[in-house]
XYZ file of C-alpha atoms in Angstrom:
241
model
C 0.066 -0.033 -0.012
C 1.485 3.280 -1.002
C 1.057 6.369 1.045
C 1.945 10.086 0.556
C 3.207 12.323 3.281
C 3.926 16.024 3.375
C 7.441 16.746 4.492
C 7.581 19.642 6.832
C 10.287 22.118 5.829
C 10.695 20.624 2.387
C 7.626 22.112 0.648
C 6.644 18.912 -1.209
C 4.943 15.638 -0.821
C 6.832 12.274 -0.684
C 5.509 8.908 -1.639
C 6.492 5.752 0.151
C 5.454 2.122 -0.537
C 4.961 1.051 3.092
C 5.005 2.494 6.552
C 7.301 2.816 8.251
C 9.430 3.638 5.295
C 12.409 1.479 4.299
C 15.970 2.905 4.445
C 15.352 4.951 7.662
C 17.585 4.219 10.499
C 17.082 4.953 14.133
C 19.679 7.129 15.606
C 19.946 7.017 19.432
C 20.482 10.342 21.304
C 21.283 10.277 24.980
C 20.130 12.979 27.223
C 22.991 14.476 29.087
C 23.321 16.340 32.333
C 24.214 19.515 30.518
C 20.858 19.415 28.827
C 22.386 18.152 25.574
C 21.481 15.334 23.219
C 24.482 13.234 22.470
C 24.465 10.862 19.461
C 25.209 7.461 20.962
C 28.954 6.497 21.213
C 28.660 3.277 23.219
C 30.507 4.932 26.136
C 28.136 5.704 29.110
C 28.659 8.843 31.110
C 28.512 9.110 34.772
C 25.018 8.766 36.323
C 23.279 11.996 37.112
C 19.804 13.430 37.665
C 17.987 16.591 36.732
C 14.831 17.729 38.639
C 11.935 19.262 36.750
C 9.306 20.978 38.716
C 6.046 20.881 36.569
C 4.876 24.268 35.127
C 1.153 23.723 34.648
C 1.061 26.726 32.216
C 3.106 24.851 29.542
C 1.033 24.560 26.474
C 1.153 23.867 22.692
C -1.284 26.754 22.183
C -4.930 27.235 21.208
C -4.492 26.135 17.452
C -2.641 22.852 17.966
C -3.467 19.488 16.269
C -6.016 18.661 18.861
C -7.939 21.963 19.099
C -8.374 22.089 15.268
C -10.062 18.676 15.188
C -12.764 20.160 17.434
C -14.006 22.730 14.964
C -11.044 25.014 14.929
C -9.200 26.387 11.783
C -5.661 25.515 10.477
C -3.061 24.088 12.895
C -0.689 26.746 13.831
C 2.245 26.179 16.050
C 3.956 29.576 16.885
C 7.560 29.967 17.726
C 7.915 27.875 21.012
C 10.847 29.808 22.383
C 8.618 31.099 25.148
C 7.785 27.657 26.259
C 11.364 26.633 26.782
C 11.558 27.950 30.420
C 8.389 25.820 31.210
C 9.813 22.579 30.191
C 12.985 20.458 30.597
C 14.833 20.607 27.213
C 17.751 18.675 25.696
C 19.297 20.041 22.536
C 21.780 18.425 20.087
C 24.750 19.931 18.388
C 24.044 21.622 14.943
C 23.461 19.254 12.197
C 26.284 19.296 9.572
C 23.890 18.436 6.683
C 20.254 18.591 5.973
C 18.477 15.676 7.380
C 15.082 13.884 7.046
C 13.203 12.764 10.152
C 10.561 10.298 9.145
C 8.678 7.769 11.166
C 8.028 7.478 14.956
C 10.451 8.836 17.474
C 10.526 6.928 20.887
C 11.573 8.380 24.214
C 12.762 6.251 27.191
C 13.115 8.166 30.241
C 14.546 7.117 33.621
C 12.154 8.866 35.726
C 11.103 9.282 39.464
C 7.952 11.130 40.201
C 7.027 12.587 43.554
C 3.338 11.837 42.802
C 1.770 8.304 42.259
C 0.391 9.427 38.930
C 0.518 12.340 36.441
C 1.254 13.037 32.708
C 4.573 13.100 30.903
C 4.791 14.972 27.695
C 7.581 14.694 25.276
C 8.171 17.053 22.311
C 10.524 16.692 19.373
C 11.409 20.191 18.158
C 13.613 21.934 15.557
C 15.831 24.744 16.794
C 16.908 27.089 13.970
C 20.250 28.896 13.908
C 18.354 32.118 14.898
C 16.894 30.460 18.000
C 13.422 29.902 16.553
C 11.850 26.674 18.039
C 9.398 24.643 15.819
C 7.274 22.004 16.980
C 7.555 18.681 15.036
C 5.689 15.962 16.907
C 4.774 14.765 20.450
C 4.085 11.878 22.713
C 2.250 11.643 25.907
C 1.693 9.060 28.668
C -0.089 8.802 31.916
C 2.337 7.375 34.597
C -0.043 4.882 35.936
C -0.262 3.456 32.279
C 3.429 3.019 31.955
C 3.540 -0.848 32.095
C 4.954 -2.425 28.895
C 3.236 -5.658 27.936
C 5.175 -8.821 27.398
C 2.540 -9.913 24.772
C 2.759 -8.737 21.239
C 0.312 -6.051 20.190
C -2.585 -7.146 17.943
C -1.467 -4.880 15.207
C 1.845 -3.324 14.165
C 3.030 -0.321 16.194
C 6.220 1.458 16.819
C 8.067 1.236 20.014
C 7.009 -0.500 23.244
C 3.458 -1.753 23.573
C 1.195 -0.530 26.431
C -2.037 -2.120 26.514
C -3.701 0.652 28.688
C -5.912 -2.165 29.996
C -7.335 -1.851 33.445
C -5.365 -4.835 34.602
C -2.217 -3.136 33.833
C -2.980 0.071 35.893
C -0.351 0.708 38.489
C 0.291 3.959 40.480
C 3.952 4.991 40.359
C 5.786 4.590 43.897
C 6.886 8.120 44.581
C 10.651 8.510 44.444
C 11.474 5.219 42.702
C 13.261 5.534 39.379
C 11.643 3.619 36.582
C 11.842 3.518 32.766
C 8.914 5.428 31.162
C 8.616 4.957 27.372
C 6.610 7.302 25.105
C 5.935 6.653 21.349
C 5.645 10.015 19.417
C 3.162 10.533 16.655
C 4.555 9.883 13.130
C 6.170 12.764 11.214
C 8.045 13.605 8.195
C 10.163 16.731 8.438
C 13.339 18.236 6.909
C 15.786 19.635 9.358
C 18.325 22.064 7.826
C 21.984 22.304 8.122
C 22.905 24.154 11.282
C 19.626 23.500 13.039
C 19.386 21.463 16.200
C 17.164 18.686 17.365
C 15.518 19.196 20.753
C 13.584 17.001 23.003
C 11.500 18.876 25.611
C 9.762 17.259 28.571
C 6.845 18.582 30.477
C 4.045 17.442 32.859
C 1.171 19.414 31.508
C -0.242 20.941 28.352
C -2.697 23.605 29.470
C -5.950 24.043 27.645
C -5.371 20.724 25.812
C -5.109 17.908 28.476
C -6.881 17.774 31.796
C -4.547 17.651 34.779
C -4.225 14.170 36.392
C -3.157 15.754 39.595
C -4.128 19.204 40.698
C -1.609 21.873 40.042
C 0.928 21.568 42.902
C 4.596 22.315 43.594
C 5.469 18.735 42.380
C 7.599 17.147 39.665
C 10.010 14.427 38.779
C 13.676 13.485 38.450
C 15.092 12.404 35.232
C 17.976 9.838 35.318
C 20.809 10.466 32.975
C 24.030 8.663 32.052
C 25.018 5.487 33.787
C 24.453 1.978 32.523
C 20.664 2.529 31.788
C 20.415 6.215 30.557
C 17.569 8.250 29.175
C 17.487 8.457 25.448
C 15.414 9.226 22.312
C 15.477 7.099 19.177
C 15.026 9.296 16.099
C 14.146 7.843 12.687
C 16.899 9.769 10.987
C 19.186 9.787 7.970
C 21.396 12.253 6.349
C 20.234 13.115 2.782
C 22.757 12.359 0.053
C 24.083 15.207 -1.864
């Protein structure tokens, strides 16, 4: 089955014979204590943690992909620079060549929450050389639905399989570090030379998602480095020139 996809930043449609497309390789970027994204080298860094206090005003805005499906107009994501201080962000070095990102990014976070439940949002963003931040895609997971099933899914899906079944519901023990995996929505985007890839983490999307816990002085720790680090797998390949 052939499908067409608009490529953000490229200005044209692409056609693929299957999904996910062939000849796209996952590149693993590790989240680092200096808030960087380091392309995997096989050498783990010293373990560290970063604390994130949830900003319940963080948002993707009133014209995002969710709002426009409820009778709104066009999807419009403004420059997200102003949201940077409301999230915990990790940014790569500048790309040395144009790159295509096509498929389903997957984020695996070592995470310890101070609440037994809550939301974790992860955004993939493009940071231009002038600092402009462009939304690319996102993933969201409720912490109590984090359990990964040992059974295969009934259909193909990217990344780990969470059934979301009642039997798999489990509050998260506060303070205990666990791996929380989020599969992002599929995308196709061209990231230009000199731009950076950014992963931003938040615990709320105001005006879009109802808060699982009331706004509070709460948050979570993200584990970095060590033998079992936090990372993002990006379906990424350099474009031949």
